[in-house]
Coordinates of C-alpha atoms and ligand atoms in Angstrom, one line a residue:
X1 CA 178.8 97.7 102.2
X2 CA 176.7 96.0 99.5
X3 CA 173.2 97.3 98.9
X4 CA 170.6 95.4 100.8
X5 CA 167.3 94.4 99.2
X6 CA 164.8 95.0 101.9
X7 CA 161.4 94.7 100.4
X8 CA 159.3 94.2 97.3
X9 CA 156.0 96.0 97.0
X10 CA 153.4 96.4 94.4
X11 CA 154.7 98.7 91.6
X12 CA 153.6 102.2 91.1
X13 CA 154.1 103.3 87.6
X14 CA 154.3 107.0 88.6
X15 CA 155.9 107.8 91.8
X16 CA 156.8 111.4 91.4
X17 CA 157.6 114.3 93.7
X18 CA 159.2 114.3 97.0
X19 CA 158.9 111.8 99.8
X20 CA 157.0 114.5 101.8
X21 CA 154.1 113.8 99.5
X22 CA 154.3 110.2 100.2
X23 CA 154.0 110.5 103.9
X24 CA 153.4 113.6 106.0
X25 CA 155.6 112.2 108.8
X26 CA 158.7 112.7 106.8
X27 CA 160.4 116.0 107.4
X28 CA 163.8 117.7 106.9
X29 CA 165.4 118.4 103.5
X30 CA 164.7 115.9 100.8
X31 CA 166.8 115.9 97.8
X32 CA 164.9 113.9 95.2
X33 CA 166.4 113.3 91.8
X34 CA 165.7 110.9 88.9
X35 CA 168.2 108.1 88.3
X36 CA 168.6 105.7 85.4
X37 CA 168.6 102.0 84.8
X38 CA 169.9 100.6 81.5
X39 CA 169.7 104.2 80.2
X40 CA 166.1 104.7 81.3
X41 CA 164.8 106.7 84.2
X42 CA 163.8 104.2 86.8
X43 CA 163.6 105.6 90.3
X44 CA 164.6 108.2 92.7
X45 CA 167.6 109.0 94.7
X46 CA 167.1 110.6 98.1
X47 CA 169.8 112.3 100.0
X48 CA 169.7 113.0 103.7
X49 CA 166.3 112.2 105.0
X50 CA 165.4 113.2 108.5
X51 CA 162.7 110.9 109.5
X52 CA 161.0 111.6 112.8
X53 CA 162.0 109.0 115.4
X54 CA 164.6 107.4 113.1
X55 CA 168.4 107.8 113.5
X56 CA 170.0 110.1 111.0
X57 CA 170.9 108.5 107.7
X58 CA 173.4 109.8 105.2
X59 CA 172.5 107.9 102.1
X60 CA 170.3 105.4 100.6
X61 CA 169.2 104.5 97.1
X62 CA 165.6 103.9 96.2
X63 CA 164.9 102.1 92.9
X64 CA 162.0 100.7 91.1
X65 CA 162.2 97.7 88.8
X66 CA 159.5 98.5 86.2
X67 CA 160.3 95.5 84.1
X68 CA 158.9 93.0 86.5
X69 CA 156.1 95.2 87.7
X70 CA 157.6 95.2 91.2
X71 CA 159.1 97.9 93.2
X72 CA 162.5 97.0 94.7
X73 CA 163.8 99.2 97.5
X74 CA 167.5 99.1 98.0
X75 CA 169.0 100.9 101.0
X76 CA 172.4 101.3 102.7
X77 CA 171.3 101.5 106.3
X78 CA 173.4 102.7 109.2
X79 CA 171.5 100.4 111.5
X80 CA 168.7 98.0 111.5
X81 CA 166.4 100.2 113.6
X82 CA 166.2 102.5 110.6
X83 CA 165.0 99.7 108.4
X84 CA 162.3 98.9 110.9
X85 CA 161.2 102.5 111.1
X86 CA 161.3 102.9 107.3
X87 CA 159.2 99.9 106.8
X88 CA 156.7 101.1 109.4
X89 CA 156.6 104.5 107.7
X90 CA 156.2 103.0 104.3
X91 CA 153.5 100.7 105.6
X92 CA 151.7 103.6 107.3
X93 CA 150.8 105.4 104.2
X94 CA 149.4 102.2 102.7
X95 CA 147.1 101.8 105.7
X96 CA 146.2 105.5 105.7
X97 CA 145.4 105.2 102.0
X98 CA 143.5 102.0 102.6
X99 CA 141.6 103.7 105.4
X100 CA 140.8 106.7 103.1
X101 CA 139.7 104.4 100.3
X102 CA 137.6 102.5 102.8
X103 CA 136.0 105.7 104.0
X104 CA 135.3 106.8 100.5
X105 CA 133.7 103.5 99.6
X106 CA 131.7 103.6 102.8
X107 CA 130.5 107.2 102.0
X108 CA 129.6 106.0 98.5
X109 CA 127.7 103.0 100.0
X110 CA 125.9 105.2 102.4
X111 CA 122.3 105.3 101.2
X112 CA 120.9 108.5 99.8
X113 CA 118.1 109.7 102.1
X114 CA 115.4 111.9 100.5
X115 CA 113.9 114.8 102.3
X116 CA 110.2 115.6 101.9
X117 CA 109.9 118.9 100.0
X118 CA 113.3 118.5 98.3
X119 CA 113.4 120.2 94.9
X120 CA 112.3 118.4 91.8
X121 CA 112.4 119.4 88.1
X122 CA 108.8 120.3 87.7
X123 CA 107.4 119.5 91.2
X124 CA 109.1 118.9 94.5
X125 CA 109.2 115.4 96.2
X126 CA 106.5 114.9 98.8
X127 CA 105.7 111.2 99.3
X128 CA 102.2 109.9 99.1
X129 CA 101.3 108.6 102.6
X130 CA 101.2 104.8 102.7
X131 CA 97.5 104.8 103.5
X132 CA 96.8 106.8 100.4
X133 CA 99.0 104.5 98.3
X134 CA 96.8 101.6 99.5
X135 CA 93.6 103.4 98.7
X136 CA 94.8 104.5 95.3
X137 CA 95.7 100.8 94.4
X138 CA 92.3 99.7 95.8
X139 CA 90.3 102.2 93.9
X140 CA 92.1 101.5 90.7
X141 CA 91.5 97.8 91.4
X142 CA 95.1 96.9 90.6
X143 CA 95.6 93.2 89.9
X144 CA 98.4 91.0 88.6
X145 CA 97.2 91.8 85.0
X146 CA 98.0 95.5 85.3
X147 CA 100.9 97.5 84.2
X148 CA 101.2 100.5 86.5
X149 CA 103.1 103.6 85.6
X150 CA 104.0 106.5 88.0
X151 CA 105.3 109.7 86.4
X152 CA 107.5 111.4 89.0
X153 CA 107.8 108.2 90.9
X154 CA 109.8 109.6 93.9
X155 CA 111.0 106.8 96.1
X156 CA 109.1 104.3 94.0
X157 CA 106.4 103.5 96.6
X158 CA 103.4 103.4 94.2
X159 CA 105.1 101.0 91.8
X160 CA 106.6 98.9 94.6
X161 CA 103.3 98.5 96.4
X162 CA 101.5 97.7 93.1
X163 CA 104.2 95.1 92.5
X164 CA 103.5 93.6 95.9
X165 CA 100.0 93.0 94.6
X166 CA 101.6 91.2 91.7
X167 CA 101.3 94.0 89.1
X168 CA 104.2 95.0 86.9
X169 CA 105.1 98.6 86.8
X170 CA 107.4 101.4 85.8
X171 CA 108.4 104.5 87.7
X172 CA 109.8 107.4 85.7
X173 CA 111.7 109.9 87.9
X174 CA 113.9 112.8 87.0
X175 CA 116.2 112.6 90.1
X176 CA 118.7 109.8 89.6
X177 CA 119.3 109.3 93.3
X178 CA 115.6 108.6 93.8
X179 CA 115.7 106.1 90.9
X180 CA 118.6 104.2 92.6
X181 CA 116.8 104.4 95.9
X182 CA 113.6 103.0 94.3
X183 CA 115.6 100.1 92.7
X184 CA 117.2 99.2 96.0
X185 CA 113.8 99.3 97.8
X186 CA 112.2 97.2 95.2
X187 CA 115.0 94.6 95.5
X188 CA 114.7 94.7 99.3
X189 CA 110.9 94.2 99.1
X190 CA 111.5 91.2 96.7
X191 CA 109.7 92.8 93.7
X192 CA 112.7 93.9 91.7
X193 CA 111.6 91.6 88.9
X194 CA 108.2 93.4 88.6
X195 CA 109.1 97.0 89.4
X196 CA 111.2 98.9 86.9
X197 CA 112.6 102.4 87.5
X198 CA 114.1 104.7 85.0
X199 CA 115.6 108.2 85.1
X200 CA 113.8 110.5 82.7
X201 CA 111.4 113.4 82.2
X202 CA 107.8 112.5 82.7
X203 CA 106.8 114.7 79.7
X204 CA 109.0 112.6 77.4
X205 CA 108.2 109.2 78.8
X206 CA 106.5 106.4 76.8
X207 CA 103.4 105.6 78.8
X208 CA 101.6 103.6 76.2
X209 CA 101.9 100.3 78.1
X210 CA 100.0 101.6 81.1
X211 CA 96.8 100.0 82.2
X212 CA 96.9 102.2 85.3
X213 CA 98.6 105.5 86.0
X214 CA 99.2 106.2 89.7
X215 CA 100.2 109.8 90.1
X216 CA 100.9 112.5 92.7
X217 CA 101.5 115.7 90.7
X218 CA 100.4 119.3 90.6
X219 CA 97.4 120.3 88.5
X220 CA 99.8 122.1 86.1
X221 CA 101.8 119.0 85.5
X222 CA 98.6 116.9 85.0
X223 CA 97.1 119.4 82.6
X224 CA 100.4 119.5 80.6
X225 CA 100.3 115.7 80.5
X226 CA 96.7 115.6 79.3
X227 CA 97.4 115.0 75.6
X228 CA 99.5 112.0 76.6
X229 CA 96.6 110.7 78.8
X230 CA 94.2 111.0 75.9
X231 CA 96.4 108.8 73.7
X232 CA 96.3 106.0 76.2
X233 CA 94.2 102.9 75.5
X234 CA 90.5 103.7 76.4
X235 CA 89.7 102.3 79.7
X236 CA 93.1 102.9 81.3
X237 CA 92.6 104.0 84.9
X238 CA 94.2 107.2 86.2
X239 CA 94.3 107.3 89.9
X240 CA 95.6 110.5 91.4
X241 CA 96.5 111.7 94.9
X242 CA 94.7 114.9 95.8
X243 CA 95.1 116.9 92.6
X244 CA 93.0 116.2 89.6
X245 CA 93.0 116.9 85.8
X246 CA 91.2 120.1 84.9
X247 CA 88.1 119.5 82.8
X248 CA 88.0 115.7 83.5
X249 CA 85.1 114.1 85.4
X250 CA 86.2 111.8 88.2
X251 CA 84.6 108.3 88.3
X252 CA 85.2 108.4 92.0
X253 CA 86.7 110.6 94.7
X254 CA 87.4 109.1 98.1
X255 CA 89.2 110.1 101.3
X256 CA 91.4 107.9 103.4
X257 CA 89.6 106.9 106.5
X258 CA 91.1 107.2 109.9
X259 CA 94.8 108.2 110.4
X260 CA 95.8 110.4 107.4
X261 CA 96.8 114.0 108.0
X262 CA 97.6 115.3 104.5
X263 CA 97.3 114.1 100.9
X264 CA 94.5 111.8 101.8
X265 CA 92.1 112.3 98.8
X266 CA 92.1 109.8 95.9
X267 CA 90.6 110.6 92.5
X268 CA 89.9 108.0 89.8
X269 CA 89.4 108.7 86.1
X270 CA 89.0 106.4 83.2
X271 CA 90.6 107.3 79.9
X272 CA 87.9 107.9 77.3
X273 CA 87.9 106.7 73.7
X274 CA 88.1 109.5 71.2
X275 CA 84.7 110.2 69.6
X276 CA 84.9 113.8 68.6
X277 CA 83.5 114.4 65.1
X278 CA 80.6 113.5 62.8
X279 CA 79.0 110.1 63.0
X280 CA 76.4 108.8 60.5
X281 CA 73.4 106.8 61.8
X282 CA 71.1 106.0 58.9
X283 CA 70.0 109.3 57.4
X284 CA 70.9 111.1 60.6
X285 CA 74.1 112.6 61.7
X286 CA 75.5 113.0 65.2
X287 CA 77.9 115.9 65.5
X288 CA 79.9 115.1 68.7
X289 CA 82.0 117.6 70.7
X290 CA 84.2 115.9 73.3
X291 CA 85.9 117.4 76.3
X292 CA 87.7 114.5 78.1
X293 CA 84.8 112.2 79.1
X294 CA 82.0 114.8 78.5
X295 CA 80.1 115.0 75.3
X296 CA 77.9 117.7 73.8
X297 CA 76.8 118.3 70.2
X298 CA 73.8 117.8 67.9
X299 CA 71.7 115.3 66.2
X300 CA 71.2 116.6 62.7
X301 CA 68.3 115.3 60.5
X302 CA 67.5 117.2 57.4
X303 CA 67.1 120.8 58.5
X304 CA 66.5 119.9 62.1
X305 CA 69.2 119.9 64.7
X306 CA 68.7 118.8 68.3
X307 CA 71.2 119.1 71.2
X308 CA 72.8 116.0 72.7
X309 CA 74.5 115.5 76.0
X310 CA 76.4 112.6 77.1
X311 CA 79.6 111.0 78.4
X312 CA 82.3 108.4 77.5
X313 CA 83.5 105.8 80.0
X314 CA 86.4 104.0 78.4
X315 CA 84.9 102.4 75.3
X316 CA 81.3 102.9 76.4
X317 CA 79.3 105.9 75.1
X318 CA 76.1 107.2 76.6
X319 CA 74.1 110.2 75.4
X320 CA 70.6 111.5 75.3
X321 CA 68.9 113.4 72.5
X322 CA 65.2 114.3 72.1
X323 CA 64.2 112.0 74.9
X324 CA 66.1 109.0 73.5
X325 CA 68.9 107.4 75.5
X326 CA 71.7 106.0 73.4
X327 CA 74.3 103.7 74.7
X328 CA 76.9 101.8 72.8
X329 CA 80.4 100.4 72.5
X330 CA 83.0 102.4 70.5
X331 CA 85.1 100.2 68.3
X332 CA 87.4 102.6 66.5
X333 CA 85.4 104.3 63.7
X334 CA 82.2 102.3 64.6
X335 CA 79.7 102.4 67.4
X336 CA 77.2 99.7 68.1
X337 CA 74.5 99.9 70.7
X338 CA 71.0 100.3 71.8
X339 CA 68.6 103.3 71.7
X340 CA 66.0 103.3 74.3
X341 CA 62.8 105.4 74.4
X342 CA 59.8 104.8 76.7
X343 CA 61.0 101.3 77.5
X344 CA 61.5 100.3 73.9
X345 CA 65.0 99.2 72.9
X346 CA 66.2 99.5 69.3
X347 CA 69.7 98.6 68.1
X348 CA 71.6 101.4 66.5
X349 CA 74.9 101.6 64.6
X350 CA 77.1 104.6 63.7
X351 CA 80.0 105.0 61.4
X352 CA 82.6 107.8 61.5
X353 CA 81.6 110.2 58.7
Ligands
SAM1 C1 105.0 114.9 94.6 S1 106.3 113.8 94.2 C2 105.4 112.3 94.0 C3 106.3 111.1 94.3 C4 105.6 109.7 94.2 N1 104.9 109.6 92.9 C5 104.6 109.5 95.3 O1 103.4 109.4 95.0 O2 105.0 109.3 96.4 C6 106.7 114.3 92.6 C7 108.0 113.6 92.0 O3 108.2 114.0 90.7 C8 109.6 114.2 90.4 N2 109.7 115.0 89.2 C9 109.6 116.4 89.1 N3 109.6 116.8 87.9 C10 109.8 115.7 87.1 C11 109.9 115.5 85.7 N4 109.9 116.4 84.8 N5 110.1 114.2 85.3 C12 110.1 113.2 86.1 N6 110.0 113.3 87.5 C13 109.8 114.6 88.0 C14 110.1 114.8 91.6 O4 111.5 114.6 91.7 C15 109.3 114.0 92.7 O5 110.0 112.8 93.1

């Protein structure tokens, strides 16, 4: 009886092993050996297959036409029922595989769900409560002109809600799953064009573009980040949930009113301009020692030295020495302002010595 071409299916370039591997329903003794086509190995010859539910078969050939990229199955069936059974069996693995592939894709699609308290590189993930997020953005007076950065951005909420106020922002998060989750949420909230999220280490991140930092980190993390904060443009606002920066003086501390059980305190700082060092004012010299926004030091005139105390608020400097109140604007290595004593106002200028 002439071989009967029964089906064409998509080619598999490697179809090795026994037919047991191809479908678990196949049983009995499979004799699988390579055959040749125009001198090249091309397919498999199977002898005596006992297929559950199918009548016994003595022989059939199984060949693959690799040249056309198709698989051609040629069989010598004893009866047509076997063909139907064989086709069903061959179809079954495809559906099983399709099902498995579908399941894998679905599992992949299944969204990652973070758990409060989950491990993080330098601090665990605990989300800022939404009421606190709102207060942080209010206190920092975030507007459409701002560029907000969150270091350790978690699920992205600080940046996403800043973006909902029209601000652009960047979240830097070590956990890649959290980064992807943040991106998805930003897109769902319609602010994907304003809110960017990157996987990275907060201690390595470039934060120079920030006009606002919105943070929820441990004091240790904040203190380690302090040198980076001090390099930010003077006037940049740092708004922090609950934990502050050691040695920094808050501009404001406020608690969320009403429903807020934990992580309800918001602390605001303004990055100070650097003013440490010696400044010349006429024939006087101010020797300024700066710790974050707090100033101490001396006014030195001839052999006289008088203590000074003051503060820096962004680019604005205020200090008092010998009953005179100095205020001014820091412009790099110059300060211009007014000295006031007993109601009398006198302009003053200083240059970095
Ligand atoms: C307390 S959560 C704050 C999350 C978010 N900022 C908020 O306010 O909801 C701290 C986050 O920092 C992340 N984190 C820990 N170490 C980090 C590092 N070195 N660089 C970047 N992210 C880090 C954690 O994965 C976690 O998501």
